[in-house]
Coordinates of N, CA and C in Angstrom, one line a residue:
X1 N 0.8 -1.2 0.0 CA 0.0 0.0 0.0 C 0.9 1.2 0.0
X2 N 0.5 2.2 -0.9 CA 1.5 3.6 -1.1 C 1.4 4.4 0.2
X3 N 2.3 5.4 0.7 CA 2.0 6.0 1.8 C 1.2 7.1 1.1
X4 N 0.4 7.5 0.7 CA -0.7 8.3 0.3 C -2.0 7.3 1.2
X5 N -1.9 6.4 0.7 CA -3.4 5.2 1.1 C -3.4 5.3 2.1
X6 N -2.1 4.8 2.6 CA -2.2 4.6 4.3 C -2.2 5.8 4.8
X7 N -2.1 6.8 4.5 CA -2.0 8.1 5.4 C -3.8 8.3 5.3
X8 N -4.4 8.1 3.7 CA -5.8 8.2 4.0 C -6.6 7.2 4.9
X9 N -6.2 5.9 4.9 CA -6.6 4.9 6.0 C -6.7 5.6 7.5
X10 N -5.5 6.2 7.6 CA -5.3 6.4 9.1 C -6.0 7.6 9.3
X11 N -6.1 8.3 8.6 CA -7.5 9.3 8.8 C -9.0 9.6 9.0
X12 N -9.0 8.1 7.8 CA -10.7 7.3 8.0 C -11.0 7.0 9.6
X13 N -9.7 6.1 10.1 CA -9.2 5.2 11.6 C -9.6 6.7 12.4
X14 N -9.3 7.7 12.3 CA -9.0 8.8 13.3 C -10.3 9.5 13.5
X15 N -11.0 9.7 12.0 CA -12.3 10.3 12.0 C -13.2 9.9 12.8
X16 N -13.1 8.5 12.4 CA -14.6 7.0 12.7 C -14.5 7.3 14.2
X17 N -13.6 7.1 15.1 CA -13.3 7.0 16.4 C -13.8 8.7 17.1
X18 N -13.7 9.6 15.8 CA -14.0 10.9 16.9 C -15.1 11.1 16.7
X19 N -16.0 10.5 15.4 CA -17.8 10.9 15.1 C -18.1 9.7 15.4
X20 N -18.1 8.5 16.4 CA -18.6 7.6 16.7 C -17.5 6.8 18.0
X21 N -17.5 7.6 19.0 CA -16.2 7.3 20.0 C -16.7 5.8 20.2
X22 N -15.6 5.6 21.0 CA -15.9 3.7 21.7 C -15.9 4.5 23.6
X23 N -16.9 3.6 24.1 CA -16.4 3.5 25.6 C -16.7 4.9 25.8
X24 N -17.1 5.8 25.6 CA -17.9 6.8 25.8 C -18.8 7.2 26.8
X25 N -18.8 7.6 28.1 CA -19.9 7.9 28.8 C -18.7 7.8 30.3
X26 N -19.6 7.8 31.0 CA -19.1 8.1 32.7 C -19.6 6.6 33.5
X27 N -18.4 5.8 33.9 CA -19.2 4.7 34.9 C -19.1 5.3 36.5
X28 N -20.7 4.9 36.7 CA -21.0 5.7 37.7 C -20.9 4.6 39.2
X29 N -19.8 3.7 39.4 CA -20.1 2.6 40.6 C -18.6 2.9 41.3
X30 N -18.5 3.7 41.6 CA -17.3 4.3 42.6 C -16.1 4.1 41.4
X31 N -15.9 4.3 40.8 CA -14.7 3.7 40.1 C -13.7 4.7 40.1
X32 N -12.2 4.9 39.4 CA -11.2 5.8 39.9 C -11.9 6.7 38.6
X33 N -11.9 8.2 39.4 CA -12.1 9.5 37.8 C -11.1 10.0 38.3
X34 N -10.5 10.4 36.9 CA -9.6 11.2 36.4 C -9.4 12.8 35.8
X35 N -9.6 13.8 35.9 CA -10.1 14.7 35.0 C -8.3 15.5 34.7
X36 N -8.6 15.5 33.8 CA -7.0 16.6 33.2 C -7.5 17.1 31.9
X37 N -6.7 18.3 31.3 CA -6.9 19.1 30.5 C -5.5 19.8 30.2
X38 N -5.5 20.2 29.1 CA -4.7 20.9 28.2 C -5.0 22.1 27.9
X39 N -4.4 22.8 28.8 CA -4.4 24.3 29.2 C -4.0 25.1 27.6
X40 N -3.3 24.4 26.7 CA -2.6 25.7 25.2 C -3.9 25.2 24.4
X41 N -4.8 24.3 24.4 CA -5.5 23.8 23.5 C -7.2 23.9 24.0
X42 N -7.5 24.0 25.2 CA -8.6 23.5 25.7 C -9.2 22.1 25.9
X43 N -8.2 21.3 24.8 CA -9.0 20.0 25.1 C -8.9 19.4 26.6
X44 N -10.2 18.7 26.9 CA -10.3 18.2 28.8 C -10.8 16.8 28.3
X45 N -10.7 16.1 29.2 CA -11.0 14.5 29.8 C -11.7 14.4 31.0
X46 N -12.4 13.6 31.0 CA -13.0 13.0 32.6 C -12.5 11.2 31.9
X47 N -11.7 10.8 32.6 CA -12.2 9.2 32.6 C -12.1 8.3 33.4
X48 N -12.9 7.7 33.3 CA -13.5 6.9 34.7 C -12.9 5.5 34.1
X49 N -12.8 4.8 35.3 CA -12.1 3.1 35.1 C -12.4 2.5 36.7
X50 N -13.0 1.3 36.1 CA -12.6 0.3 36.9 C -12.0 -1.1 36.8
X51 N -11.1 -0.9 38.4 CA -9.6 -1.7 38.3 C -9.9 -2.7 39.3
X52 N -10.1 -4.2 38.8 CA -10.8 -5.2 39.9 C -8.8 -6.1 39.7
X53 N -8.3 -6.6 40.6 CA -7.6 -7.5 41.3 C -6.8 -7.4 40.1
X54 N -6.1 -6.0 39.9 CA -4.9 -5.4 38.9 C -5.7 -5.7 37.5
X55 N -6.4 -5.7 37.4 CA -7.2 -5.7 35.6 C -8.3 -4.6 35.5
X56 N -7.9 -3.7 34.1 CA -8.9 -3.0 34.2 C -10.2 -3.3 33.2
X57 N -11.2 -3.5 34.1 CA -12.2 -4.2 34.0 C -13.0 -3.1 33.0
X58 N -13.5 -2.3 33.5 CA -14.1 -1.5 32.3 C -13.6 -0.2 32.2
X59 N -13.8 1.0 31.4 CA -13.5 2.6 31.3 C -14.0 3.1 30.3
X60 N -14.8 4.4 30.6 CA -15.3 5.0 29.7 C -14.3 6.5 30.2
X61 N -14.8 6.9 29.1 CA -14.4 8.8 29.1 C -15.8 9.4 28.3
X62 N -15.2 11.0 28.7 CA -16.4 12.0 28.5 C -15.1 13.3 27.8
X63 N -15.6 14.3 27.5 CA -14.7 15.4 27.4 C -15.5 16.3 25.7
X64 N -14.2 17.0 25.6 CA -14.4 17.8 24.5 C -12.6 18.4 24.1
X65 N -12.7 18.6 22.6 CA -11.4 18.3 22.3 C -11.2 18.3 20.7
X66 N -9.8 18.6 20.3 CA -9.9 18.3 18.8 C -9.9 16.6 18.5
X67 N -10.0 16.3 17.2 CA -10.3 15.1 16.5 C -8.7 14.0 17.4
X68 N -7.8 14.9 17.1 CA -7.3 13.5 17.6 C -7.0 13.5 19.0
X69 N -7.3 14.7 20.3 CA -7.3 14.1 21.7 C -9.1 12.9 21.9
X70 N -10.2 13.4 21.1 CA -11.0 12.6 21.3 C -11.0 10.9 21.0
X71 N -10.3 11.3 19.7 CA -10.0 9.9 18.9 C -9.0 8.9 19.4
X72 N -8.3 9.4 20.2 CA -6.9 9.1 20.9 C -7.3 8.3 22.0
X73 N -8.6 9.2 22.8 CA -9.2 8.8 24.3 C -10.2 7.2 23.7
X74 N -10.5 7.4 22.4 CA -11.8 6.6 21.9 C -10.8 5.0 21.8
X75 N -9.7 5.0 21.5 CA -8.6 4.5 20.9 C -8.7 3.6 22.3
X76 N -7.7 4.8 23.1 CA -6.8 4.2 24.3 C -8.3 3.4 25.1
X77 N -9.1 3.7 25.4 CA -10.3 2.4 26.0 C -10.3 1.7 24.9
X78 N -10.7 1.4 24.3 CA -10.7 -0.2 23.7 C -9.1 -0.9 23.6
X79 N -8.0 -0.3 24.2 CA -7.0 -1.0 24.0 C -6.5 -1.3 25.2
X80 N -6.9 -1.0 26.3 CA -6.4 -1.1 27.7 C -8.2 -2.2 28.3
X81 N -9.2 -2.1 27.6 CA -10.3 -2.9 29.0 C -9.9 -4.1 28.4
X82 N -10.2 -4.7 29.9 CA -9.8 -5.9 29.8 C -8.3 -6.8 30.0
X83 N -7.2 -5.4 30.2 CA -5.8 -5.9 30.4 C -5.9 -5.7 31.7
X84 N -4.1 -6.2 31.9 CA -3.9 -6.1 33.2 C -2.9 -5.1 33.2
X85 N -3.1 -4.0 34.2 CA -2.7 -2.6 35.0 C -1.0 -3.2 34.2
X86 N -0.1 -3.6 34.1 CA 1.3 -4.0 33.4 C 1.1 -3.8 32.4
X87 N 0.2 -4.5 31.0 CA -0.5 -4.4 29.9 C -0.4 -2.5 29.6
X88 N -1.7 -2.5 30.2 CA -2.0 -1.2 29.7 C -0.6 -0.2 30.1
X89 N -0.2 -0.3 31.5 CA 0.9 1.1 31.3 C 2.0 0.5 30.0
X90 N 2.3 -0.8 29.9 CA 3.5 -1.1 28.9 C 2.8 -0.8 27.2
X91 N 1.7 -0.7 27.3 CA 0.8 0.2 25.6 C 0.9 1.8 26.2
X92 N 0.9 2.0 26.7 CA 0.8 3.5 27.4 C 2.7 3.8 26.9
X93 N 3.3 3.2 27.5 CA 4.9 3.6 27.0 C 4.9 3.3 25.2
X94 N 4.8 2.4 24.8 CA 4.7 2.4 23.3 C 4.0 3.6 22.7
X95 N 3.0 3.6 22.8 CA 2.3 4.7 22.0 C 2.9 6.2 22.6
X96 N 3.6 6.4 23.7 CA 4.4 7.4 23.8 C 5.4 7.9 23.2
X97 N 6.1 6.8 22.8 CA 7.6 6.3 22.0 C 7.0 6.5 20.6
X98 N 5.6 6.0 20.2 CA 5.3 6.6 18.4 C 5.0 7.6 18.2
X99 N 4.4 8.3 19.3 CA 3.7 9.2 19.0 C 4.9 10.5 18.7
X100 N 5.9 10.4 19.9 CA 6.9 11.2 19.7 C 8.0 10.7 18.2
X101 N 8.0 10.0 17.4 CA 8.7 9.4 16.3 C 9.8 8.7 17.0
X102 N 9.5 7.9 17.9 CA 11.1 7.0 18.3 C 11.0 5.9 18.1
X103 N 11.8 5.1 17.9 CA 11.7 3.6 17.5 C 10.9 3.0 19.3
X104 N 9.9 2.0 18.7 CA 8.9 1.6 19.6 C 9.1 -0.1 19.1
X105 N 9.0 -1.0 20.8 CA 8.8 -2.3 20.2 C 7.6 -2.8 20.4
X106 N 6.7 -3.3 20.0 CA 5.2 -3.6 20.1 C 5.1 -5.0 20.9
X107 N 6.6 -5.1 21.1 CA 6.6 -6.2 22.1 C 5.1 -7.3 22.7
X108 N 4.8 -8.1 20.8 CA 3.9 -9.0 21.3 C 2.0 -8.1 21.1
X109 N 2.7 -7.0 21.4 CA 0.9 -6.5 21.5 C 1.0 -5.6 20.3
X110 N -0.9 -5.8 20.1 CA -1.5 -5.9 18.8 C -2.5 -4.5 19.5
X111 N -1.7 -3.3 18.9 CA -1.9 -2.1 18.9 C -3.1 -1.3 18.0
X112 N -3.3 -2.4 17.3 CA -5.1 -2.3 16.7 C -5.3 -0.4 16.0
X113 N -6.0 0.2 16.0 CA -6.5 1.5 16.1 C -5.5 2.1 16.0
X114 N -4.7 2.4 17.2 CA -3.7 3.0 18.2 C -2.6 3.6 17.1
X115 N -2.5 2.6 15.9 CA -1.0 3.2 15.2 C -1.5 4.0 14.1
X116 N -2.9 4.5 13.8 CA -3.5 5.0 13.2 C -3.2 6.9 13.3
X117 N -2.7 6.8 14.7 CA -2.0 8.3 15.9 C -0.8 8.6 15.2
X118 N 0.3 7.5 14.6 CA 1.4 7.8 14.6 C 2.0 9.2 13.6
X119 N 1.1 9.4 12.7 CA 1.4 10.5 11.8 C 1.1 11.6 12.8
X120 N 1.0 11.8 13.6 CA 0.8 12.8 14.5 C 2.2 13.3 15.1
X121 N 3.1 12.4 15.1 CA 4.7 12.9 15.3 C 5.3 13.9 15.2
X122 N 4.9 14.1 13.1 CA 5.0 15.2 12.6 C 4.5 16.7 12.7
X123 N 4.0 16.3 14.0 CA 3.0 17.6 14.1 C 3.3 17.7 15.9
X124 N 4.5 18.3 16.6 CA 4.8 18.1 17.8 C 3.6 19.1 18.4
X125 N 3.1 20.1 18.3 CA 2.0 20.9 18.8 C 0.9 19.7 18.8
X126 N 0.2 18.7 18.7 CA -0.8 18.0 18.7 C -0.3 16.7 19.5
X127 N 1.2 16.5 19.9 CA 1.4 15.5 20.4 C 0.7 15.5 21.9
X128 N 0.8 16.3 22.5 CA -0.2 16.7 24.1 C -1.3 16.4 23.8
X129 N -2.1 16.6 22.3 CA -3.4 16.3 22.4 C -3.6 14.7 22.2
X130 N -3.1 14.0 21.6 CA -3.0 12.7 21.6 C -2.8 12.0 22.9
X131 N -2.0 12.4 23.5 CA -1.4 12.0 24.8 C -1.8 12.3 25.9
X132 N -3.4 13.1 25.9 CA -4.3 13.8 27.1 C -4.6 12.2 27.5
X133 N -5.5 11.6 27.1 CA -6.3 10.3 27.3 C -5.7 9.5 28.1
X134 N -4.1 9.3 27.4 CA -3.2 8.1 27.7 C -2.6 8.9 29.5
X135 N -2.4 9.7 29.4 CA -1.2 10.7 30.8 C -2.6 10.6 32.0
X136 N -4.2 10.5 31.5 CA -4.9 10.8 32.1 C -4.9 9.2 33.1
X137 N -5.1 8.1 32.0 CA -4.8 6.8 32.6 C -3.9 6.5 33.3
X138 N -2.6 7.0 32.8 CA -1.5 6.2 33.7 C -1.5 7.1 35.4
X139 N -1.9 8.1 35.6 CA -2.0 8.8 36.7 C -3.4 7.8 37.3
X140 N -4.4 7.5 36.8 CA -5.1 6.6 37.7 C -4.8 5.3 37.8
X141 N -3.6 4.7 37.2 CA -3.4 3.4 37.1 C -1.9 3.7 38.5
X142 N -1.8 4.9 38.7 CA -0.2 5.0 39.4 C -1.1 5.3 40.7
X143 N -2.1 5.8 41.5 CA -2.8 6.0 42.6 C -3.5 4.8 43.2

């Protein structure tokens, strides 16, 4: 596939996820919330998770934001429920490492959606917005 295609692919991937998020809403049964925001951009997060016996069992988010902090947040839940608190921070360091253009090892995991972000490298002003969702998790996965 030419990098024209795939750059259009990953755009389709980036759109779909911000006009039809995944995991979307607030779980309301005590679970850990998160709220952070991006003071140069305005984009904000609320995301809620719950973490049963080191697995995070479910997470939704809420917020408002450009296309790829939403699409990013829509991303990072479907790639972290259902792992285990190791899992997710060790996709949390990967997609740190692409997002910024550094060589990344996918070490075994199947990054689905997630590498759909990576053209975003080229654009260091939008790396914070990519990275709201993910910084928002690892601070409730570290408390």
């Amino acid at each position: 596939m030419s990098f024209n295609n795939l750059d259009t692919l990953y755009r389709q991937v980036i759109m779909d996820h911000y006009k039809k998020p995944r995991n979307k809403g607030i779980l309301e049964d005590g679970s850990l919330t998160i709220d952070m925001n991006n003071p140069t951009c305005g984009d904000r997060i609320r995301l809620t998770m719950k973490v049963e016996e080191d697995k995070v069992v479910d997470v939704k988010f809420e917020g408002e934001g450009c296309s790829i902090s939403m699409s990013s947040a829509s991303m990072m839940t479907e790639a972290i429920k259902g792992k285990d608190i190791k899992t997710a921070m060790k996709l949390s360091h990967i997609f740190s490492e692409m997002i910024q253009g550094k060589e990344y090892d996918e070490e075994d995991l199947d990054l689905g959606d997630i590498e759909a972000l990576q053209g975003v490298a080229k654009f260091p002003a939008r790396i914070k917005c990519a990275t709201l969702a993910w910084k928002a998790m690892e601070k409730g996965l570290q408390e």
